[in-house]
Amino acid sequence: MPGGRLTDEDRRQIAAGLTEGLGYTEIGRRLERPASTVMREVTRNGGPDDYRADRAQEATRHRARRPKQDPLPAPLPLADGQGRDPRVVRDVAESVTTLIEQQGMPTMTARVLVCLLVTDSGTLTAADLVQQLRVSPASVSHAVAFLEQQGLLRRERVPGERRERYVIDGEIWLRSTLAAVQMHTALVTELRSAAEALGPATPAGARFRDSAEFLTLMSETLQQVIDQWQQNRAERDAADGAP
């Protein structure tokens, strides 16, 4: 499998693949490179809707001409007890982190979340995260507080110790969605009150009214998704436990 830096021809093939509507995996297969390499290249140079091969090539040349800084210490391999290549784990972590950042999550928060996601145990202490990510305890603390508020992790006491550990599982998005529904419910009440106070017939009042209606519909849809997910889980668990 080819390695090293992407060439001008590689970038032209990436651009052609995006134009065809291909995904990163298929483009990577054509180039005989990991999908994560293609993803990082595209997201670093305008995204799938604005990627241009010549512009990406010029940006790469420009980055190569910048003064070199002293290299930072290489990060420790992410914890992995399954015999996987640490480089593969890091590639997965980098790709997922990039996508989550693009959704608006702060960089450090995304790094902490993904560090937990790629750990098979789904459990790390603050000290583990500091060591894995090479960041300060304060940075980890702020990120954890945000993730906990969003329902994306929970805290547990380490048995027999005073320190905490942070836990993540397969239902993080379920809990996050439940938190979003609760937030929308409270917000809808305020938006409706604002619409009445400003006058539903006024432009500002109508804006608040329309916002409340949209969030109500979104909450109802999300609740249906939650109910369906819980039903699917129950059916799967029943099937797994069947003789």
C-alpha atoms as a printed R data frame, in Angstrom:
    type eleno elety resid chain resno       x       y      z
1   ATOM     1    CA   MET     A     1   0.000   0.000  0.000
2   ATOM     2    CA   PRO     A     2   1.503   3.380 -0.988
3   ATOM     3    CA   GLY     A     3   2.646   5.635  1.796
4   ATOM     4    CA   GLY     A     4   4.166   9.065  2.172
5   ATOM     5    CA   ARG     A     5   2.662  12.378  1.188
6   ATOM     6    CA   LEU     A     6  -0.211  12.734 -1.238
7   ATOM     7    CA   THR     A     7   0.847  13.705 -4.739
8   ATOM     8    CA   ASP     A     8  -0.760  16.149 -7.151
9   ATOM     9    CA   GLU     A     9  -2.219  13.176 -9.037
10  ATOM    10    CA   ASP     A    10  -3.622  11.746 -5.776
11  ATOM    11    CA   ARG     A    11  -5.378  15.042 -5.117
12  ATOM    12    CA   ARG     A    12  -6.829  15.109 -8.622
13  ATOM    13    CA   GLN     A    13  -8.228  11.618 -8.065
14  ATOM    14    CA   ILE     A    14  -9.699  12.711 -4.751
15  ATOM    15    CA   ALA     A    15 -11.375  15.685 -6.437
16  ATOM    16    CA   ALA     A    16 -12.703  13.437 -9.203
17  ATOM    17    CA   GLY     A    17 -14.047  10.960 -6.659
18  ATOM    18    CA   LEU     A    18 -15.844  13.709 -4.744
19  ATOM    19    CA   THR     A    19 -17.371  14.958 -7.990
20  ATOM    20    CA   GLU     A    20 -18.666  11.419 -8.618
21  ATOM    21    CA   GLY     A    21 -20.208  11.433 -5.152
22  ATOM    22    CA   LEU     A    22 -17.922   8.710 -3.799
23  ATOM    23    CA   GLY     A    23 -17.283   8.316 -0.092
24  ATOM    24    CA   TYR     A    24 -13.888   8.530  1.578
25  ATOM    25    CA   THR     A    25 -13.625   4.747  1.815
26  ATOM    26    CA   GLU     A    26 -14.098   4.204 -1.920
27  ATOM    27    CA   ILE     A    27 -11.727   7.049 -2.828
28  ATOM    28    CA   GLY     A    28  -9.147   5.619 -0.439
29  ATOM    29    CA   ARG     A    29  -9.533   2.216 -2.027
30  ATOM    30    CA   ARG     A    30  -8.787   3.710 -5.442
31  ATOM    31    CA   LEU     A    31  -5.689   5.401 -4.077
32  ATOM    32    CA   GLU     A    32  -4.749   2.383 -1.945
33  ATOM    33    CA   ARG     A    33  -4.698   4.657  1.097
34  ATOM    34    CA   PRO     A    34  -6.674   4.711  4.367
35  ATOM    35    CA   ALA     A    35 -10.031   6.475  4.270
36  ATOM    36    CA   SER     A    36  -8.826   8.570  7.220
37  ATOM    37    CA   THR     A    37  -6.020   9.994  5.045
38  ATOM    38    CA   VAL     A    38  -8.535  11.083  2.420
39  ATOM    39    CA   MET     A    39 -10.845  12.524  5.083
40  ATOM    40    CA   ARG     A    40  -8.104  14.622  6.652
41  ATOM    41    CA   GLU     A    41  -6.984  15.874  3.229
42  ATOM    42    CA   VAL     A    42 -10.500  16.944  2.260
43  ATOM    43    CA   THR     A    43 -11.480  18.515  5.587
44  ATOM    44    CA   ARG     A    44  -8.177  20.415  5.718
45  ATOM    45    CA   ASN     A    45  -8.755  21.888  2.251
46  ATOM    46    CA   GLY     A    46 -12.284  23.191  1.998
47  ATOM    47    CA   GLY     A    47 -14.439  20.154  2.765
48  ATOM    48    CA   PRO     A    48 -16.242  17.832  0.307
49  ATOM    49    CA   ASP     A    49 -18.229  20.677 -1.307
50  ATOM    50    CA   ASP     A    50 -15.294  23.020 -1.860
51  ATOM    51    CA   TYR     A    51 -12.270  20.764 -2.372
52  ATOM    52    CA   ARG     A    52 -10.023  21.697 -5.297
53  ATOM    53    CA   ALA     A    53  -6.943  19.652 -6.212
54  ATOM    54    CA   ASP     A    54  -4.800  22.563 -7.385
55  ATOM    55    CA   ARG     A    55  -5.678  24.691 -4.369
56  ATOM    56    CA   ALA     A    56  -4.974  21.807 -1.976
57  ATOM    57    CA   GLN     A    57  -1.610  21.187 -3.659
58  ATOM    58    CA   GLU     A    58  -0.644  24.860 -3.340
59  ATOM    59    CA   ALA     A    59  -1.733  24.929  0.324
60  ATOM    60    CA   THR     A    60   0.471  21.906  0.969
61  ATOM    61    CA   ARG     A    61   3.462  23.610 -0.667
62  ATOM    62    CA   HIS     A    62   2.823  26.703  1.432
63  ATOM    63    CA   ARG     A    63   2.713  24.677  4.665
64  ATOM    64    CA   ALA     A    64   5.951  22.938  3.663
65  ATOM    65    CA   ARG     A    65   7.693  26.311  3.205
66  ATOM    66    CA   ARG     A    66   6.755  27.578  6.668
67  ATOM    67    CA   PRO     A    67   9.568  27.650  9.260
68  ATOM    68    CA   LYS     A    68   9.860  24.378 11.092
69  ATOM    69    CA   GLN     A    69   9.080  24.402 14.800
70  ATOM    70    CA   ASP     A    70  10.651  22.140 17.358
71  ATOM    71    CA   PRO     A    71   8.662  18.907 17.233
72  ATOM    72    CA   LEU     A    72   6.397  18.145 20.150
73  ATOM    73    CA   PRO     A    73   6.890  14.859 21.973
74  ATOM    74    CA   ALA     A    74   5.045  12.075 20.189
75  ATOM    75    CA   PRO     A    75   1.747  11.254 21.934
76  ATOM    76    CA   LEU     A    76   1.529   7.929 23.665
77  ATOM    77    CA   PRO     A    77  -0.360   5.216 21.813
78  ATOM    78    CA   LEU     A    78  -4.017   5.165 22.746
79  ATOM    79    CA   ALA     A    79  -4.804   2.409 25.200
80  ATOM    80    CA   ASP     A    80  -5.746  -0.752 23.356
81  ATOM    81    CA   GLY     A    81  -5.969  -4.245 24.734
82  ATOM    82    CA   GLN     A    82  -7.055  -5.979 21.542
83  ATOM    83    CA   GLY     A    83  -3.725  -6.197 19.748
84  ATOM    84    CA   ARG     A    84  -4.588  -3.479 17.238
85  ATOM    85    CA   ASP     A    85  -1.942  -1.337 15.601
86  ATOM    86    CA   PRO     A    86  -1.761   1.905 17.643
87  ATOM    87    CA   ARG     A    87  -1.399   3.853 14.399
88  ATOM    88    CA   VAL     A    88  -4.776   2.548 13.219
89  ATOM    89    CA   VAL     A    89  -6.357   3.560 16.521
90  ATOM    90    CA   ARG     A    90  -4.821   7.032 16.235
91  ATOM    91    CA   ASP     A    91  -6.061   7.403 12.641
92  ATOM    92    CA   VAL     A    92  -9.590   6.522 13.724
93  ATOM    93    CA   ALA     A    93  -9.376   8.945 16.651
94  ATOM    94    CA   GLU     A    94  -8.107  11.792 14.466
95  ATOM    95    CA   SER     A    95 -10.782  11.286 11.815
96  ATOM    96    CA   VAL     A    96 -13.683  11.106 14.256
97  ATOM    97    CA   THR     A    97 -12.340  14.074 16.237
98  ATOM    98    CA   THR     A    98 -12.201  16.174 13.059
99  ATOM    99    CA   LEU     A    99 -15.815  15.398 12.206
100 ATOM   100    CA   ILE     A   100 -17.055  16.121 15.731
101 ATOM   101    CA   GLU     A   101 -15.172  19.431 15.730
102 ATOM   102    CA   GLN     A   102 -16.902  20.353 12.473
103 ATOM   103    CA   GLN     A   103 -20.212  19.888 14.278
104 ATOM   104    CA   GLY     A   104 -19.228  22.689 16.661
105 ATOM   105    CA   MET     A   105 -17.717  20.860 19.621
106 ATOM   106    CA   PRO     A   106 -14.579  22.524 21.094
107 ATOM   107    CA   THR     A   107 -11.353  20.823 20.096
108 ATOM   108    CA   MET     A   108 -10.272  19.673 23.556
109 ATOM   109    CA   THR     A   109 -13.757  18.426 24.375
110 ATOM   110    CA   ALA     A   110 -13.858  16.431 21.131
111 ATOM   111    CA   ARG     A   111 -10.425  14.937 21.889
112 ATOM   112    CA   VAL     A   112 -11.511  13.806 25.365
113 ATOM   113    CA   LEU     A   113 -14.745  12.326 24.014
114 ATOM   114    CA   VAL     A   114 -13.003  10.398 21.240
115 ATOM   115    CA   CYS     A   115 -10.244   9.220 23.580
116 ATOM   116    CA   LEU     A   116 -12.966   7.547 25.644
117 ATOM   117    CA   LEU     A   117 -14.788   6.263 22.572
118 ATOM   118    CA   VAL     A   118 -11.777   4.397 21.177
119 ATOM   119    CA   THR     A   119 -10.891   2.861 24.547
120 ATOM   120    CA   ASP     A   120 -12.469  -0.598 24.751
121 ATOM   121    CA   SER     A   121 -13.201  -0.282 28.462
122 ATOM   122    CA   GLY     A   122 -14.937   3.057 27.900
123 ATOM   123    CA   THR     A   123 -13.439   4.139 31.222
124 ATOM   124    CA   LEU     A   124 -10.537   6.496 31.954
125 ATOM   125    CA   THR     A   125  -9.475   8.620 34.889
126 ATOM   126    CA   ALA     A   126  -8.414  12.256 34.665
127 ATOM   127    CA   ALA     A   127  -4.799  11.121 35.012
128 ATOM   128    CA   ASP     A   128  -5.272   8.675 32.113
129 ATOM   129    CA   LEU     A   129  -6.631  11.443 29.886
130 ATOM   130    CA   VAL     A   130  -3.835  13.839 30.841
131 ATOM   131    CA   GLN     A   131  -1.264  11.193 29.948
132 ATOM   132    CA   GLN     A   132  -2.946  10.055 26.740
133 ATOM   133    CA   LEU     A   133  -3.615  13.542 25.365
134 ATOM   134    CA   ARG     A   134  -0.564  15.327 26.820
135 ATOM   135    CA   VAL     A   135  -2.687  18.197 28.152
136 ATOM   136    CA   SER     A   136  -3.201  19.898 31.498
137 ATOM   137    CA   PRO     A   137  -5.586  18.582 34.184
138 ATOM   138    CA   ALA     A   138  -7.544  21.842 33.897
139 ATOM   139    CA   SER     A   139  -8.151  21.225 30.188
140 ATOM   140    CA   VAL     A   140  -9.472  17.749 30.927
141 ATOM   141    CA   SER     A   141 -11.652  19.071 33.749
142 ATOM   142    CA   HIS     A   142 -13.312  21.700 31.539
143 ATOM   143    CA   ALA     A   143 -13.916  19.181 28.758
144 ATOM   144    CA   VAL     A   144 -15.387  16.609 31.135
145 ATOM   145    CA   ALA     A   145 -17.742  19.201 32.656
146 ATOM   146    CA   PHE     A   146 -19.079  20.041 29.190
147 ATOM   147    CA   LEU     A   147 -19.507  16.394 28.192
148 ATOM   148    CA   GLU     A   148 -21.260  15.569 31.437
149 ATOM   149    CA   GLN     A   149 -23.657  18.475 30.940
150 ATOM   150    CA   GLN     A   150 -24.501  17.130 27.489
151 ATOM   151    CA   GLY     A   151 -25.125  13.636 28.855
152 ATOM   152    CA   LEU     A   152 -22.170  12.196 26.944
153 ATOM   153    CA   LEU     A   153 -20.381  10.675 29.934
154 ATOM   154    CA   ARG     A   154 -20.882   9.973 33.616
155 ATOM   155    CA   ARG     A   155 -18.580  10.010 36.620
156 ATOM   156    CA   GLU     A   156 -17.893   7.098 38.924
157 ATOM   157    CA   ARG     A   157 -15.736   6.696 41.994
158 ATOM   158    CA   VAL     A   158 -12.848   4.306 41.611
159 ATOM   159    CA   PRO     A   159 -13.553   1.524 44.156
160 ATOM   160    CA   GLY     A   160 -11.458   1.987 47.267
161 ATOM   161    CA   GLU     A   161 -10.076   5.354 46.099
162 ATOM   162    CA   ARG     A   162 -11.056   9.003 46.250
163 ATOM   163    CA   ARG     A   163 -10.425   9.738 42.574
164 ATOM   164    CA   GLU     A   164 -13.080   9.608 39.866
165 ATOM   165    CA   ARG     A   165 -13.168   7.876 36.539
166 ATOM   166    CA   TYR     A   166 -15.172   8.902 33.501
167 ATOM   167    CA   VAL     A   167 -17.377   6.339 31.813
168 ATOM   168    CA   ILE     A   168 -18.830   6.173 28.327
169 ATOM   169    CA   ASP     A   169 -20.980   3.462 26.726
170 ATOM   170    CA   GLY     A   170 -23.112   2.685 23.694
171 ATOM   171    CA   GLU     A   171 -25.988   4.869 24.892
172 ATOM   172    CA   ILE     A   172 -24.134   8.189 24.998
173 ATOM   173    CA   TRP     A   173 -26.060   9.561 22.022
174 ATOM   174    CA   LEU     A   174 -29.332   8.366 23.563
175 ATOM   175    CA   ARG     A   175 -28.634  10.304 26.748
176 ATOM   176    CA   SER     A   176 -27.437  13.310 24.763
177 ATOM   177    CA   THR     A   177 -30.627  13.263 22.721
178 ATOM   178    CA   LEU     A   178 -32.743  12.995 25.862
179 ATOM   179    CA   ALA     A   179 -30.918  16.039 27.238
180 ATOM   180    CA   ALA     A   180 -31.626  17.890 23.975
181 ATOM   181    CA   VAL     A   181 -35.336  17.034 24.170
182 ATOM   182    CA   GLN     A   182 -35.486  18.338 27.735
183 ATOM   183    CA   MET     A   183 -33.708  21.526 26.699
184 ATOM   184    CA   HIS     A   184 -36.058  22.017 23.752
185 ATOM   185    CA   THR     A   185 -39.099  21.531 25.989
186 ATOM   186    CA   ALA     A   186 -37.950  24.280 28.343
187 ATOM   187    CA   LEU     A   187 -37.003  26.536 25.432
188 ATOM   188    CA   VAL     A   188 -40.356  26.064 23.693
189 ATOM   189    CA   THR     A   189 -42.163  27.299 26.823
190 ATOM   190    CA   GLU     A   190 -40.034  30.446 26.864
191 ATOM   191    CA   LEU     A   191 -40.415  31.022 23.122
192 ATOM   192    CA   ARG     A   192 -44.194  30.781 23.303
193 ATOM   193    CA   SER     A   193 -44.276  33.210 26.211
194 ATOM   194    CA   ALA     A   194 -42.079  35.603 24.256
195 ATOM   195    CA   ALA     A   195 -44.345  35.328 21.210
196 ATOM   196    CA   GLU     A   196 -47.380  36.247 23.315
197 ATOM   197    CA   ALA     A   197 -45.572  39.116 25.016
198 ATOM   198    CA   LEU     A   198 -44.348  40.595 21.734
199 ATOM   199    CA   GLY     A   199 -47.579  39.900 19.897
200 ATOM   200    CA   PRO     A   200 -47.952  36.881 17.587
201 ATOM   201    CA   ALA     A   201 -48.934  39.155 14.696
202 ATOM   202    CA   THR     A   202 -45.716  41.183 14.860
203 ATOM   203    CA   PRO     A   203 -42.616  40.084 12.922
204 ATOM   204    CA   ALA     A   204 -40.651  39.436 16.130
205 ATOM   205    CA   GLY     A   205 -43.563  37.608 17.748
206 ATOM   206    CA   ALA     A   206 -44.072  35.475 14.643
207 ATOM   207    CA   ARG     A   207 -40.364  34.606 14.662
208 ATOM   208    CA   PHE     A   208 -40.610  33.326 18.244
209 ATOM   209    CA   ARG     A   209 -43.833  31.450 17.410
210 ATOM   210    CA   ASP     A   210 -42.290  29.746 14.370
211 ATOM   211    CA   SER     A   211 -39.201  28.815 16.386
212 ATOM   212    CA   ALA     A   212 -41.374  27.227 19.066
213 ATOM   213    CA   GLU     A   213 -43.318  25.238 16.468
214 ATOM   214    CA   PHE     A   214 -40.143  23.975 14.825
215 ATOM   215    CA   LEU     A   215 -38.541  22.900 18.102
216 ATOM   216    CA   THR     A   216 -41.766  21.183 19.135
217 ATOM   217    CA   LEU     A   217 -41.773  19.163 15.932
218 ATOM   218    CA   MET     A   218 -38.073  18.361 16.358
219 ATOM   219    CA   SER     A   219 -38.603  17.178 19.936
220 ATOM   220    CA   GLU     A   220 -41.502  14.945 18.898
221 ATOM   221    CA   THR     A   221 -39.386  13.414 16.139
222 ATOM   222    CA   LEU     A   222 -36.422  12.865 18.452
223 ATOM   223    CA   GLN     A   223 -38.690  11.212 21.004
224 ATOM   224    CA   GLN     A   224 -39.919   8.816 18.305
225 ATOM   225    CA   VAL     A   225 -36.284   7.980 17.472
226 ATOM   226    CA   ILE     A   226 -35.557   7.360 21.163
227 ATOM   227    CA   ASP     A   227 -38.578   5.068 21.504
228 ATOM   228    CA   GLN     A   228 -37.594   3.129 18.371
229 ATOM   229    CA   TRP     A   229 -34.001   2.764 19.573
230 ATOM   230    CA   GLN     A   230 -35.119   1.454 22.956
231 ATOM   231    CA   GLN     A   231 -37.448  -1.032 21.248
232 ATOM   232    CA   ASN     A   232 -34.644  -2.195 18.949
233 ATOM   233    CA   ARG     A   233 -32.332  -2.657 21.917
234 ATOM   234    CA   ALA     A   234 -34.944  -4.633 23.827
235 ATOM   235    CA   GLU     A   235 -35.543  -6.917 20.840
236 ATOM   236    CA   ARG     A   236 -31.817  -7.425 20.285
237 ATOM   237    CA   ASP     A   237 -31.197  -8.191 23.962
238 ATOM   238    CA   ALA     A   238 -34.071 -10.678 23.912
239 ATOM   239    CA   ALA     A   239 -32.635 -12.349 20.808
240 ATOM   240    CA   ASP     A   240 -29.134 -12.500 22.324
241 ATOM   241    CA   GLY     A   241 -30.543 -14.157 25.410
242 ATOM   242    CA   ALA     A   242 -32.634 -16.676 23.488
243 ATOM   243    CA   PRO     A   243 -31.534 -20.308 23.786
